[in-house]
């Protein structure tokens, strides 16, 4: 079975950046299997990258190596780390991109990437994806112990996860991310709602009434808004065959409330 | 030889959706080879997905598994099917996305996907690409007989293909799809034209004169319109080094006529 | 070790073009490993494709096959060529797309693609990526000698590389390419500057003052412009956490000067 290396970056699809990372990986670990999560994270949007990783890593085989390069601090003193958990390896800058995924894992070791022996020969100040993260991932795929890459560190930078607040059974949350369909993914899950009264909640986004929780898009007419439990477990503000982001003017951090009837 | 699984969706490139499908497939069938057709089908655009599949599936090796997830009815009562033809396997919602490709195949069996044994454990109501279609494709790549997935059904939903009409040798058709270059792909093929008089046809799009059939872009100056027999066999409204969609205000279903001089 | 085939095209991500090329390659050479450089080259932008290839090819393993299809002259008399260098194989139309990469290689042989035995059966006039370049790349991956594809030719079309001019130690250059982050990549390298006085250069773009050479984005506040030595070796006009292209209205060929203080 090939060793999986996933890539999640803000490098986009217009340039050679991702292709070159794959060239570097394949030069070192030709039998690894590289899978793109996405490369269209908004430049420098650590929060969006953290979310994408959090909701996707667990669908990959045990032993997968997850490389995240959303790295506005590249070339500064920010650390680069590799984190070994019970099931996976995570690699990236220590700026929080890994942290939402790591919260639900059992961490075994955290190593700071310091040993240039495992990097490309000339490390640039602007493209550690190519010069550090890609070769390190490839060497791990080849079986190099992560201890080789540098010293153990005791902790990693944790990006605060925006938890909803609950008062009188009413939930006040926010939009985490707008997806490709214009769905507004909220930070509200089943754990914040009364499970026996799910049909009693009225959802509001940007103070406008959206609707109640439905079972599928098709339960409301095309063009009408609804609330769905998304495939990530977070409730989503949706429009059947339309864009909730447009209808409710949603963006990350837009307020969402669920009021118990 | 690895088993090919192609993916054709409207999931876009901004989110984790496609990456997670690949994670699921690779977890089950690590030796399969996944190839993207495109993921930028306009959300819910069944017609465009049907066209993309129709013009691409035959270029893949015999035995390839083609997974199409353009599925606005996800979570409703619409069926999910797998279709075995003489050369290929097709998987998708039974909403017509497979139908234009299937028209030119010899169908052996149609199975409705019903047996949750082969799905992910918790099937969501919004992401059957991850929970049903990806694992089923992977199990087929592993050699599972499609009979395992559910009951045989006798037919599938056929999206009507817009055939041109012919009157007095004049052909009235329409635009099927605008491609990345702004070419307007029509539904007119050699079968609708008099083969010995191809140079006698004058093409009009949205009632504006385009030009006659040429052999290549380079036969007209840059910026000038022309008609080419496209690589799919359909005639295309083109502009050399430019966008016919912009020049003639084309979109899917825009009228196109070919008048015999 | 699988044989690498890289793809660099202007086919975009909305259509089936790239997927079908991969289908053709995989049908002929199932064990090859296909890696995308990018497919979002602006339609027909030979200069941008030449740059992308020049800065990426060397990061792939020896023996890699680099296929470039940015081919506005498809179907005309322009030649299609395969170039064998000491380390790599390059395939594409002979319109200059390969030339900036080839300048830094040792060329062994140049062959014109003429022998239809190695093409798809029906070669279209508009999609040589599918009908000629993909199958030829796959046959090379299978070990076919490039001599089989056609006659040796003595030279290839060279796209002039825009070299900066130097006068009184002041350098006058231009923007080569805008990347995904809005960085303006110039044609100025260390070879044009006095190495002991790098901090003495003031950079101007479109006649507006940008700043001096810095070591990383983080050395200036967010939103402020700076100059960085990019990961390709070319100096770049940048804005920390912002778009230099927007701030300085940059596009390819915009003038850039570096004045010695």
XYZ file of C-alpha atoms in Angstrom:
783
model
C 0.000 0.000 0.000
C 1.461 3.370 -1.004
C 2.037 5.992 1.668
C -0.492 8.833 1.303
C 0.644 12.469 1.365
C -2.177 15.025 1.335
C -1.613 18.646 0.358
C -3.665 21.602 1.599
C -2.385 25.039 0.608
C -3.264 28.556 -0.479
C -1.044 28.260 -3.574
C -3.975 28.282 -5.986
C -4.215 26.581 -9.351
C -2.725 29.274 -11.599
C 0.970 28.756 -10.918
C 3.622 26.048 -10.718
C 3.781 25.983 -6.905
C 1.836 22.796 -6.240
C 3.285 20.973 -9.238
C 6.791 21.692 -8.020
C 5.983 20.425 -4.524
C 4.833 17.189 -6.151
C 8.029 17.059 -8.203
C 10.102 17.363 -5.042
C 8.062 14.711 -3.227
C 8.174 12.308 -6.149
C 11.922 12.772 -6.588
C 12.453 11.611 -3.000
C 9.539 9.201 -2.471
C 8.432 8.001 -5.912
C 6.042 5.394 -4.537
C 4.053 7.783 -2.359
C 0.525 8.743 -3.410
C -0.189 12.473 -3.331
C -3.794 13.649 -2.853
C -4.907 17.280 -3.013
C -7.364 18.477 -0.376
C -7.581 21.937 -1.900
C -5.151 24.663 -2.940
C -7.716 27.427 -3.102
C -7.568 28.509 0.522
C -7.758 32.312 0.424
C -4.155 33.594 0.676
C -3.105 33.469 4.313
C -6.516 32.325 5.608
C -5.321 30.125 8.479
C -8.816 29.652 9.877
C -10.203 28.267 6.633
C -7.240 25.924 6.243
C -7.654 24.725 9.826
C -11.309 23.961 9.120
C -10.592 22.113 5.872
C -8.017 19.921 7.599
C -10.235 19.275 10.624
C -13.121 17.943 8.541
C -11.067 15.881 6.097
C -8.045 14.210 7.714
C -9.969 11.340 9.307
C -11.152 10.046 5.916
C -7.608 9.091 4.923
C -5.881 5.817 5.735
C -3.978 5.379 8.969
C -0.417 6.574 8.497
C -1.303 9.326 6.033
C 0.948 12.387 6.031
C -1.005 15.659 5.956
C 0.943 18.673 4.711
C -0.622 22.100 5.209
C 1.075 25.159 3.753
C -0.850 28.316 4.545
C 2.050 30.276 5.798
C 1.872 34.074 5.814
C 4.818 34.121 8.232
C 7.149 32.209 5.898
C 10.733 33.370 6.317
C 10.153 34.845 9.793
C 10.895 33.201 13.137
C 7.657 31.178 13.167
C 8.381 27.497 13.764
C 7.717 24.683 11.316
C 6.554 21.471 12.960
C 5.715 17.847 12.372
C 3.193 16.259 14.709
C 2.830 12.524 15.094
C -0.518 11.364 16.398
C -1.721 7.845 17.005
C -3.054 7.559 13.444
C -1.543 10.306 11.332
C 1.355 12.661 10.660
C 0.729 16.404 10.322
C 3.259 18.864 8.876
C 3.031 22.636 8.590
C 3.926 26.011 9.996
C 3.169 26.364 13.705
C 0.612 29.112 13.157
C -2.566 27.261 14.074
C -3.382 25.613 10.729
C -2.943 22.169 12.257
C -4.557 22.932 15.585
C -8.277 22.308 14.984
C -7.484 18.854 13.607
C -5.035 18.080 16.400
C -7.634 18.840 19.083
C -9.380 15.544 18.383
C -6.241 13.394 18.147
C -3.893 11.708 20.570
C -0.576 13.455 20.052
C 2.527 11.300 20.414
C 5.332 13.709 19.506
C 5.871 17.230 18.209
C 9.151 17.941 16.427
C 10.409 21.290 15.201
C 11.814 21.135 11.675
C 15.378 22.359 12.056
C 17.766 19.891 10.459
C 18.649 21.174 6.966
C 19.962 17.731 6.042
C 16.379 16.847 5.089
C 15.524 20.075 3.269
C 16.333 21.102 -0.290
C 19.849 22.470 -0.578
C 19.011 26.146 -0.979
C 16.088 27.051 1.237
C 14.304 30.165 -0.028
C 12.633 32.663 2.271
C 9.295 32.498 0.488
C 8.569 28.902 -0.541
C 9.038 26.482 2.334
C 6.341 24.321 0.754
C 8.885 23.359 -1.870
C 12.086 23.619 0.148
C 11.137 22.200 3.563
C 7.617 20.777 3.857
C 7.624 18.721 0.646
C 10.999 17.034 1.201
C 10.243 16.369 4.878
C 6.921 14.741 3.967
C 8.666 12.616 1.368
C 11.368 11.493 3.783
C 8.688 10.507 6.297
C 6.982 8.507 3.545
C 10.338 6.788 3.063
C 10.356 5.776 6.703
C 12.712 8.360 8.218
C 11.989 8.777 11.934
C 10.689 12.271 12.633
C 13.214 12.571 15.467
C 15.757 13.184 12.711
C 14.227 16.505 11.737
C 14.897 18.458 14.920
C 14.217 18.809 18.629
C 11.057 17.716 20.387
C 8.869 20.623 21.422
C 6.227 20.485 24.102
C 3.348 22.304 22.480
C 1.979 23.880 19.332
C 0.125 27.112 18.611
C -3.616 26.688 19.138
C -5.959 28.811 17.059
C -9.006 29.471 19.282
C -12.047 27.627 17.953
C -15.116 29.885 18.043
C -17.512 27.973 20.303
C -21.170 29.060 20.298
C -22.675 30.412 23.497
C -25.898 29.013 24.933
C -28.369 30.967 27.005
C -31.882 29.816 27.892
C -31.475 27.046 25.280
C -30.894 29.695 22.608
C -27.637 29.275 20.725
C -25.536 32.149 19.417
C -22.899 31.103 16.921
C -21.275 32.244 13.724
C -20.391 31.269 10.186
C -17.129 29.315 9.982
C -16.833 29.027 6.219
C -18.752 29.570 2.990
C -18.512 26.538 0.739
C -18.523 26.317 -3.054
C -22.305 26.113 -3.158
C -22.739 29.239 -1.053
C -23.753 27.237 2.019
C -22.841 28.950 5.269
C -21.300 26.378 7.587
C -21.978 27.363 11.201
C -20.165 26.385 14.377
C -23.368 24.852 15.771
C -23.594 21.068 16.184
C -25.982 18.616 17.808
C -24.082 19.081 21.050
C -25.483 22.621 21.340
C -29.128 21.749 20.683
C -31.788 19.826 22.573
C -31.910 16.597 20.617
C -35.563 15.913 21.285
C -36.612 19.358 20.101
C -34.594 19.849 16.927
C -37.694 20.816 14.954
C -38.388 23.600 17.451
C -35.331 25.706 16.570
C -35.679 28.742 14.332
C -32.383 29.793 12.728
C -31.395 33.373 11.971
C -28.352 34.509 9.992
C -27.251 38.133 10.026
C -30.469 38.690 12.035
C -32.658 37.491 9.153
C -34.923 34.471 9.535
C -33.632 31.451 7.614
C -35.892 28.571 8.594
C -35.912 25.353 10.557
C -33.836 22.196 10.352
C -34.792 20.046 7.356
C -33.727 16.583 6.227
C -32.605 17.471 2.696
C -32.479 20.320 0.195
C -35.507 18.889 -1.576
C -37.875 19.505 1.353
C -38.196 23.169 0.388
C -38.869 24.625 -3.074
C -35.928 25.722 -5.238
C -34.702 29.159 -4.221
C -35.989 28.840 -0.643
C -33.740 28.853 2.442
C -33.409 26.045 4.959
C -31.109 24.667 7.638
C -29.392 21.308 7.184
C -27.106 19.228 9.316
C -24.058 19.272 7.068
C -21.834 16.335 6.252
C -19.214 17.687 8.687
C -21.642 17.593 11.620
C -22.024 21.383 11.665
C -25.410 22.880 10.831
C -25.487 24.853 7.587
C -27.468 27.832 6.337
C -28.581 26.738 2.852
C -30.763 27.643 -0.092
C -32.173 24.846 -2.246
C -30.501 25.195 -5.681
C -29.152 28.574 -4.648
C -26.571 30.425 -2.595
C -27.282 31.202 1.046
C -24.179 33.390 1.089
C -25.805 35.654 -1.497
C -29.291 35.575 0.013
C -28.148 36.348 3.563
C -24.957 38.237 2.750
C -22.917 35.682 4.667
C -19.193 35.626 5.226
C -16.978 33.983 7.837
C -17.895 35.298 11.318
C -21.399 36.422 10.296
C -23.651 35.872 13.349
C -26.050 32.917 13.453
C -28.614 32.210 16.141
C -30.843 29.229 16.836
C -33.845 30.205 18.950
C -35.946 27.559 20.695
C -39.611 28.081 19.903
C -2.641 -2.442 -14.311
C -4.401 -0.283 -11.715
C -8.179 0.047 -11.863
C -9.143 3.562 -13.027
C -11.779 5.562 -11.149
C -12.747 8.865 -12.788
C -14.479 11.636 -10.871
C -16.806 14.230 -12.397
C -18.573 16.523 -9.930
C -19.826 20.011 -9.194
C -17.878 20.124 -5.909
C -15.447 22.775 -7.144
C -11.840 23.248 -6.130
C -12.255 25.494 -3.084
C -13.272 22.908 -0.493
C -12.292 19.504 0.877
C -15.085 17.588 -0.881
C -13.080 15.970 -3.671
C -10.050 15.326 -1.478
C -12.208 13.488 1.019
C -13.776 11.339 -1.706
C -10.246 10.356 -2.717
C -9.392 9.602 0.895
C -12.377 7.277 1.150
C -11.546 5.556 -2.142
C -7.887 5.143 -1.253
C -8.717 3.771 2.188
C -10.730 0.974 0.563
C -8.907 0.476 -2.749
C -5.363 1.792 -2.304
C -4.156 0.492 -5.660
C -6.830 2.203 -7.743
C -5.861 5.181 -9.893
C -8.144 8.203 -9.530
C -8.417 10.660 -12.434
C -10.377 13.921 -12.313
C -12.511 14.802 -15.322
C -13.566 18.115 -13.825
C -15.097 19.331 -10.586
C -16.165 22.710 -11.895
C -19.550 21.705 -13.262
C -21.872 24.594 -12.356
C -23.699 23.555 -9.158
C -26.524 21.221 -10.110
C -25.967 21.530 -13.880
C -26.931 17.988 -14.888
C -26.850 18.776 -18.593
C -23.270 20.013 -18.517
C -22.161 16.996 -16.492
C -23.925 14.654 -18.913
C -22.078 16.300 -21.793
C -18.679 16.130 -20.098
C -19.129 12.427 -19.396
C -20.426 11.665 -22.895
C -17.378 13.162 -24.616
C -14.743 11.777 -22.263
C -15.549 8.273 -20.999
C -14.439 6.429 -24.142
C -10.856 7.702 -23.801
C -10.325 5.674 -20.634
C -9.218 2.051 -20.465
C -11.751 -0.754 -20.593
C -12.989 -1.493 -17.100
C -12.743 2.092 -15.888
C -15.223 3.159 -13.215
C -16.807 6.545 -13.917
C -18.270 8.310 -10.892
C -20.476 11.343 -11.517
C -21.759 13.361 -8.582
C -23.911 16.255 -9.723
C -26.751 15.595 -7.420
C -29.156 18.414 -6.561
C -31.636 15.804 -5.297
C -29.239 14.330 -2.721
C -31.110 13.147 0.345
C -34.464 12.881 -1.446
C -36.043 9.749 -2.914
C -34.019 9.924 -6.153
C -32.265 6.617 -6.827
C -28.516 6.078 -6.923
C -27.399 3.583 -9.546
C -24.457 1.680 -10.920
C -24.575 0.723 -14.586
C -22.382 -1.961 -16.063
C -21.822 -1.701 -19.794
C -19.741 -3.904 -22.024
C -16.644 -1.763 -21.448
C -17.200 0.440 -18.430
C -18.877 0.971 -15.077
C -20.888 4.150 -14.430
C -21.985 5.307 -10.969
C -24.133 8.270 -10.017
C -27.525 9.588 -9.053
C -30.302 8.495 -11.414
C -31.067 12.030 -12.540
C -29.829 11.885 -16.110
C -26.138 12.694 -15.579
C -25.149 9.265 -16.886
C -27.707 9.077 -19.660
C -26.014 10.801 -22.601
C -22.969 8.564 -22.196
C -25.089 5.445 -21.746
C -26.945 6.057 -25.019
C -23.921 4.900 -27.003
C -23.093 1.861 -24.853
C -24.331 -1.690 -24.548
C -25.830 -1.888 -21.085
C -25.428 -5.192 -19.264
C -26.948 -4.460 -15.851
C -28.378 -1.588 -13.827
C -28.271 -1.913 -10.045
C -29.801 0.429 -7.509
C -27.440 1.268 -4.645
C -29.338 0.138 -1.560
C -27.128 -2.096 0.541
C -25.591 0.011 3.339
C -23.013 -2.716 3.961
C -20.913 -1.069 1.234
C -21.458 2.546 2.278
C -19.687 4.554 4.968
C -21.159 3.884 8.389
C -23.019 7.144 8.878
C -24.556 8.247 5.605
C -25.210 11.994 5.581
C -28.120 13.563 3.729
C -25.936 15.989 1.791
C -22.718 14.251 0.740
C -23.391 10.917 -0.929
C -20.229 11.477 -2.969
C -18.267 10.716 0.173
C -20.649 8.327 1.905
C -22.024 6.189 -0.943
C -20.518 6.820 -4.378
C -16.846 6.848 -3.346
C -16.955 3.644 -1.267
C -19.048 1.818 -3.874
C -16.573 2.775 -6.616
C -13.709 1.576 -4.462
C -15.385 -1.749 -3.700
C -15.978 -2.274 -7.425
C -12.289 -1.547 -8.018
C -11.601 -4.271 -5.458
C -13.636 -6.728 -7.500
C -16.935 -6.776 -5.606
C -19.765 -7.848 -7.923
C -22.211 -4.990 -8.410
C -25.066 -7.406 -7.639
C -24.022 -6.973 -4.008
C -25.081 -3.329 -3.918
C -28.814 -3.766 -4.414
C -31.612 -4.904 -6.696
C -31.477 -4.908 -10.473
C -33.594 -2.180 -12.027
C -34.856 -2.191 -15.572
C -34.172 1.349 -16.670
C -32.561 4.669 -15.832
C -33.678 8.273 -16.154
C -32.929 9.633 -19.622
C -32.236 13.332 -19.975
C -33.592 14.310 -23.418
C -30.729 15.158 -25.776
C -31.543 18.305 -27.769
C -31.421 17.084 -31.367
C -31.273 19.731 -34.113
C -34.139 19.958 -36.583
C -33.553 19.921 -40.327
C -35.760 21.613 -42.882
C -34.856 22.147 -46.527
C -31.264 21.172 -45.631
C -31.145 24.046 -43.151
C -30.243 22.968 -39.638
C -31.606 24.588 -36.483
C -29.719 23.668 -33.353
C -28.472 25.174 -30.133
C -25.455 25.685 -27.917
C -24.808 22.714 -25.624
C -21.940 24.130 -23.607
C -19.475 27.020 -23.461
C -15.932 25.766 -22.962
C -13.005 27.392 -21.169
C -11.925 29.233 -24.308
C -15.376 30.709 -24.874
C -16.121 28.342 -27.755
C -19.810 27.581 -28.143
C -20.208 23.850 -28.685
C -23.335 23.204 -30.762
C -25.451 20.078 -31.072
C -24.755 19.947 -34.831
C -22.580 17.146 -36.224
C -21.646 15.837 -39.654
C -24.756 13.672 -39.545
C -26.915 16.793 -39.910
C -25.039 18.344 -42.836
C -24.583 17.409 -46.478
C -21.051 16.075 -46.468
C -20.270 17.130 -50.009
C -21.366 20.705 -49.384
C -19.819 21.526 -46.018
C -18.281 24.728 -47.365
C -21.739 25.909 -48.436
C -23.145 26.279 -44.906
C -23.380 29.691 -43.296
C -23.624 29.528 -39.499
C -25.588 31.961 -37.358
C -25.565 32.169 -33.555
C -28.165 34.200 -31.703
C -29.265 35.303 -35.208
C -25.876 36.898 -35.922
C -23.699 35.699 -38.798
C -20.654 33.774 -37.574
C -18.998 32.383 -40.694
C -18.366 29.153 -42.532
C -16.676 25.922 -41.539
C -12.884 26.280 -41.438
C -10.083 23.766 -40.921
C -8.325 25.497 -38.014
C -8.351 28.665 -35.924
C -5.438 30.005 -37.943
C -7.440 30.276 -41.187
C -9.011 33.539 -40.009
C -7.250 36.556 -38.463
C -7.040 36.867 -34.679
C -10.271 38.248 -33.267
C -12.386 36.982 -36.170
C -15.168 34.391 -35.813
C -15.292 31.019 -37.517
C -16.897 27.594 -37.299
C -14.808 24.509 -36.544
C -15.563 20.840 -36.246
C -14.645 20.380 -32.615
C -12.677 17.510 -31.142
C -15.920 16.009 -29.806
C -17.467 15.797 -33.278
C -19.831 18.697 -32.623
C -19.406 21.902 -34.608
C -18.276 24.878 -32.557
C -18.811 28.627 -32.796
C -15.302 30.043 -32.298
C -13.223 33.199 -32.428
C -9.521 32.916 -33.276
C -7.614 33.932 -30.109
C -10.848 35.192 -28.599
C -14.135 34.238 -26.979
C -17.138 33.455 -29.152
C -19.284 33.423 -26.021
C -18.468 37.099 -25.496
C -18.729 38.114 -29.154
C -22.082 36.409 -29.736
C -23.416 36.528 -26.196
C -23.664 32.744 -26.118
C -24.894 30.552 -23.331
C -26.257 27.012 -23.206
C -29.440 26.781 -25.326
C -28.601 29.854 -27.435
C -29.976 29.167 -30.947
C -27.606 28.214 -33.765
C -28.548 27.748 -37.412
C -26.633 26.405 -40.387
C -28.113 27.633 -43.663
C -27.215 25.981 -46.965
C -26.131 28.598 -49.483
C 10.040 3.890 -10.127
C 7.154 5.115 -12.287
C 7.899 7.348 -15.251
C 6.730 10.914 -14.554
C 4.671 12.828 -17.125
C 3.984 16.467 -16.253
C 1.197 18.448 -17.888
C 1.190 22.216 -18.379
C -1.686 23.609 -20.442
C -4.176 26.417 -20.916
C -7.098 23.956 -20.876
C -8.443 25.209 -17.557
C -10.317 23.234 -14.934
C -13.890 23.625 -16.177
C -13.912 21.064 -18.979
C -12.956 17.469 -19.747
C -9.799 18.335 -21.709
C -7.177 17.464 -19.109
C -9.062 14.420 -17.843
C -9.224 13.015 -21.353
C -5.488 13.556 -21.882
C -4.932 11.529 -18.719
C -7.295 8.844 -19.994
C -5.295 8.573 -23.209
C -1.975 8.457 -21.363
C -3.205 5.878 -18.875
C -4.657 3.697 -21.620
C -1.204 3.472 -23.234
C 1.122 3.735 -20.225
C -0.861 2.673 -17.153
C 2.153 2.699 -14.848
C 3.193 6.273 -15.593
C 2.644 8.940 -12.947
C 0.960 12.112 -14.207
C 1.579 15.391 -12.354
C -0.155 18.672 -13.169
C 1.979 21.813 -13.226
C -0.994 24.045 -13.948
C -3.801 24.163 -16.488
C -4.766 27.765 -15.832
C -2.343 29.413 -18.229
C -4.324 32.248 -19.836
C -5.592 30.924 -23.192
C -2.754 31.133 -25.695
C -0.318 32.845 -23.302
C 2.919 31.269 -24.551
C 5.112 33.537 -22.450
C 3.445 32.560 -19.192
C 3.643 28.871 -20.071
C 7.324 29.230 -20.964
C 7.962 30.827 -17.579
C 6.044 28.175 -15.641
C 8.006 25.401 -17.344
C 11.358 27.166 -16.902
C 10.962 27.499 -13.138
C 9.525 24.048 -12.473
C 11.020 21.343 -14.702
C 14.253 20.928 -12.728
C 12.368 19.855 -9.586
C 11.217 16.624 -11.242
C 13.164 13.375 -11.371
C 15.637 12.705 -14.153
C 13.838 11.164 -17.093
C 10.590 13.055 -16.530
C 8.514 13.823 -19.609
C 7.231 17.405 -19.680
C 4.208 17.995 -21.911
C 3.227 21.599 -22.619
C 0.075 22.325 -24.580
C -0.447 26.044 -25.036
C -1.067 25.933 -28.697
C -2.949 28.784 -30.363
C -1.647 27.576 -33.737
C -3.129 24.077 -33.394
C -4.190 22.730 -36.773
C -1.935 25.097 -38.752
C 1.507 24.340 -40.162
C 3.310 24.958 -36.856
C 5.508 22.004 -35.952
C 5.077 19.747 -32.941
C 8.341 18.616 -31.387
C 9.899 16.390 -28.782
C 13.222 17.489 -27.338
C 15.527 15.131 -25.508
C 17.968 16.790 -23.142
C 20.537 15.187 -20.915
C 18.047 14.884 -18.061
C 14.534 15.335 -19.408
C 12.121 14.989 -22.307
C 10.064 17.999 -23.444
C 7.038 17.762 -25.744
C 4.932 20.550 -27.206
C 4.157 22.774 -30.143
C 7.229 24.512 -31.577
C 5.959 27.985 -30.722
C 8.387 28.928 -27.972
C 6.639 27.370 -24.950
C 9.565 25.019 -24.415
C 12.305 27.497 -25.220
C 12.969 29.264 -21.910
C 13.409 25.901 -20.187
C 15.563 24.525 -22.990
C 17.995 27.449 -22.766
C 19.492 26.010 -19.589
C 19.685 22.393 -20.761
C 22.017 20.316 -22.883
C 19.947 19.306 -25.881
C 20.627 15.869 -27.320
C 18.014 15.576 -30.057
C 15.012 17.409 -31.476
C 12.429 15.344 -33.333
C 9.418 16.618 -35.227
C 6.246 14.663 -34.444
C 5.127 13.365 -37.832
C 4.527 9.638 -37.629
C 0.770 9.058 -37.170
C 1.465 5.487 -36.068
C 1.935 6.886 -32.551
C -1.026 9.278 -32.545
C -4.685 8.550 -31.864
C -6.425 7.204 -34.946
C -8.447 10.277 -35.865
C -6.406 13.390 -35.238
C -8.633 16.434 -34.769
C -7.615 19.925 -35.847
C -8.248 21.460 -32.448
C -7.104 19.065 -29.719
C -3.588 17.786 -30.344
C -3.179 17.545 -26.577
C -5.447 14.516 -26.699
C -4.640 13.186 -30.158
C -0.859 13.698 -30.472
C 0.906 15.000 -27.367
C -0.711 12.659 -24.819
C -0.155 9.435 -26.779
C 3.408 10.417 -27.722
C 4.233 11.133 -24.071
C 2.766 7.789 -23.078
C 4.722 5.896 -25.716
C 7.928 7.573 -24.525
C 7.047 6.498 -20.980
C 6.761 2.977 -22.394
C 10.297 3.206 -23.724
C 9.693 3.965 -27.403
C 12.727 5.718 -28.905
C 11.825 9.263 -29.933
C 13.449 8.618 -33.323
C 10.269 6.688 -34.118
C 8.111 9.810 -34.077
C 9.610 11.628 -37.060
C 12.657 13.315 -38.546
C 15.391 15.017 -36.584
C 15.266 18.796 -36.850
C 18.164 21.106 -36.161
C 16.536 23.815 -34.114
C 13.436 24.991 -32.304
C 11.611 28.317 -32.103
C 13.116 30.545 -29.422
C 10.848 33.017 -27.684
C 13.051 36.047 -26.857
C 13.582 36.307 -23.106
C 13.198 39.930 -21.963
C 16.596 40.689 -20.421
C 16.876 43.808 -18.253
C 19.185 46.607 -19.354
C 21.817 48.045 -17.031
C 23.103 51.587 -17.158
C 25.218 53.244 -14.472
C 24.375 50.289 -12.186
C 20.673 51.107 -12.545
C 18.594 48.214 -13.813
C 15.562 48.594 -16.064
C 13.427 45.487 -16.263
C 9.826 44.415 -16.426
C 7.189 42.195 -14.877
C 7.270 38.645 -16.250
C 4.229 37.245 -14.484
C 1.703 38.000 -11.748
C 1.337 35.061 -9.398
C -1.691 33.890 -7.416
C -0.805 36.136 -4.488
C -0.557 39.234 -6.672
C 3.242 39.259 -6.506
C 4.849 40.778 -9.578
C 7.736 38.557 -10.639
C 10.381 40.668 -12.382
C 13.106 39.649 -14.813
C 15.777 40.978 -12.430
C 18.100 38.506 -10.692
C 21.246 38.701 -8.588
C 23.261 38.690 -11.792
C 22.011 42.210 -12.578
C 22.738 43.746 -9.166
C 25.897 44.561 -7.233
C 25.948 41.791 -4.670
C 27.686 43.829 -2.001
C 25.178 46.662 -2.266
C 21.838 44.871 -2.423
C 20.418 47.017 0.363
C 21.237 50.141 -1.658
C 18.724 49.460 -4.450
C 15.401 51.267 -4.531
C 12.786 49.489 -6.644
C 10.100 51.237 -8.673
C 7.179 49.570 -10.467
C 5.116 51.498 -12.988
C 7.228 54.497 -11.880
C 5.951 54.249 -8.300
C 8.331 53.624 -5.401
C 7.984 50.117 -3.991
C 10.783 49.737 -1.457
C 14.065 47.962 -0.903
C 15.026 44.305 -0.846
C 13.865 42.570 2.332
C 14.454 39.091 3.724
C 10.814 38.069 4.227
C 7.259 39.374 4.032
C 7.214 39.803 7.788
C 9.874 42.542 7.795
C 7.272 45.137 6.790
C 3.810 45.683 8.296
C 0.781 44.019 6.700
C -0.404 45.995 3.696
C 3.020 47.534 3.022
C 5.049 46.927 -0.157
C 8.492 45.362 -0.321
C 10.897 43.616 -2.671
C 11.840 39.977 -2.134
C 14.143 37.580 -3.880
C 11.570 35.064 -5.027
C 11.881 31.308 -4.877
C 12.610 31.252 -8.627
C 15.640 33.524 -8.253
C 13.835 36.514 -9.769
C 13.148 39.536 -7.581
C 9.474 40.135 -6.858
C 7.366 43.215 -6.191
C 5.293 42.205 -3.146
C 2.887 43.475 -0.515
C 2.852 41.779 2.887
C -0.555 40.048 3.187
C -1.733 41.901 0.098
C -1.568 42.127 -3.670
C 1.217 44.119 -5.301
C -0.562 43.712 -8.622
C -3.494 45.696 -7.219
C -1.410 48.278 -5.374
C 0.876 49.045 -8.325
C -1.483 48.147 -11.140
C 0.937 45.514 -12.389
C 0.577 43.244 -15.360
C 3.072 41.340 -17.489
C 5.499 43.798 -19.160
C 4.874 46.574 -16.608
C 8.206 48.443 -16.210
C 10.339 47.872 -13.116
C 13.521 49.738 -12.226
C 16.127 49.196 -9.528
C 18.068 52.385 -8.823
C 21.342 52.293 -6.899
C 21.255 54.796 -4.071
